[in-house]
Amino acid sequence: MTGPELTGRDLIGYGRDRPRRLWPGGAKVAVNVVVNIEEGAERTFDPDGVTEGLIEVPRNAGSGQRDFAVESMYEYGSRVGAVRLLSLLRRRGVRATAFAAAQALERNPPVVSELVEGGHEVCAHGYRWAESWTMTEDEESAAIARAYDGIASLTGTAPVGWYSRWMRSARTRRLLLAHGGFRYDADAYNDDLPYYDGDQLVVPYSLTYNDAHYSYGTFAAPGDFVEYCLRAVDFLTHEPDEAPALVSIGLHPRISGQAARADAVREIVDALLPRADVWLTTRAEIADHWRGATA
């Protein structure tokens, strides 16, 4: 017996037949640095009646009043951290992918300028923080269009990727395809390689190599993050097969924008840049390469 039917889930994926197409230049591992530009688009007590977490220290989100301390921790990301991280990457010639909420970009022109000047990809991360499964279909469709149009207007380039706040609803992929213009979404954590879900290309993200672990208490020091990320790349480049792999390194300006943690980002990037077996690139380029290789 196999148990109850699982609706819409694929527990096998590529299985033992993982693709053998290496990345450009014969690289074994594609590394995508993701900078989440969210500060200024997070929910706050005024006007939302809730206070977001994922900050420097655990906070009681149910205090019933405006939390100026939490708000100021987010403001560090918008005032200092975002430009610090993006300019650090620009100086090293590394183009990142920004999971950007359109409202956050509306409120921070200097970050928009840094994104454009650095050649970073801007992937739509919604208009502002909201859970798509709480919306009607029309509301979610309108939110997708508002994020797409806002980013296109602010940066001069329409986004080709999508990453939901938390996770997608059951209809998100259908709505992205209906909208058009999105060449991929990152709404999955289930593989080391891109794959197709029907007509939609999925470039999976990861919460494993992610600076949120500083807030969760997993990483005690910046060196922990460095070791975690570099060990992953080393392991994947030495796996005894010819299958390529993808590593997503997730950063938040309010977290990794702090000086000691930004230095960890510098150390990771400087260790990866000289390696011929690593392709440091944007998510859009990963998606385009995968589409071309599977055409």
mmCIF file with all atom_site columns, C-alpha atoms in Angstrom, residues 1 122 124 141 151 193 237 240 248 287:
data_model
loop_
_atom_site.group_PDB
_atom_site.id
_atom_site.type_symbol
_atom_site.label_atom_id
_atom_site.label_alt_id
_atom_site.label_comp_id
_atom_site.label_asym_id
_atom_site.label_entity_id
_atom_site.label_seq_id
_atom_site.pdbx_PDB_ins_code
_atom_site.Cartn_x
_atom_site.Cartn_y
_atom_site.Cartn_z
_atom_site.occupancy
_atom_site.B_iso_or_equiv
_atom_site.pdbx_formal_charge
_atom_site.auth_seq_id
_atom_site.auth_comp_id
_atom_site.auth_asym_id
_atom_site.auth_atom_id
_atom_site.pdbx_PDB_model_num
ATOM 1  C CA . MET A 1 1   ? 0.000  0.000  0.000   1.00 0.00 ? 1   MET A CA 1
ATOM 2  C CA . VAL A 1 122 ? 15.410 42.682 -9.977  1.00 0.00 ? 122 VAL A CA 1
ATOM 3  C CA . ALA A 1 124 ? 9.503  40.703 -8.294  1.00 0.00 ? 124 ALA A CA 1
ATOM 4  C CA . SER A 1 141 ? -3.708 38.890 -10.078 1.00 0.00 ? 141 SER A CA 1
ATOM 5  C CA . ILE A 1 151 ? 9.456  47.515 -10.828 1.00 0.00 ? 151 ILE A CA 1
ATOM 6  C CA . LEU A 1 193 ? 18.412 22.375 -10.207 1.00 0.00 ? 193 LEU A CA 1
ATOM 7  C CA . THR A 1 237 ? 31.749 20.480 -7.122  1.00 0.00 ? 237 THR A CA 1
ATOM 8  C CA . PRO A 1 240 ? 31.105 11.933 -8.226  1.00 0.00 ? 240 PRO A CA 1
ATOM 9  C CA . SER A 1 248 ? 21.293 30.225 -3.700  1.00 0.00 ? 248 SER A CA 1
ATOM 10 C CA . ALA A 1 287 ? 16.767 30.491 -16.207 1.00 0.00 ? 287 ALA A CA 1
#
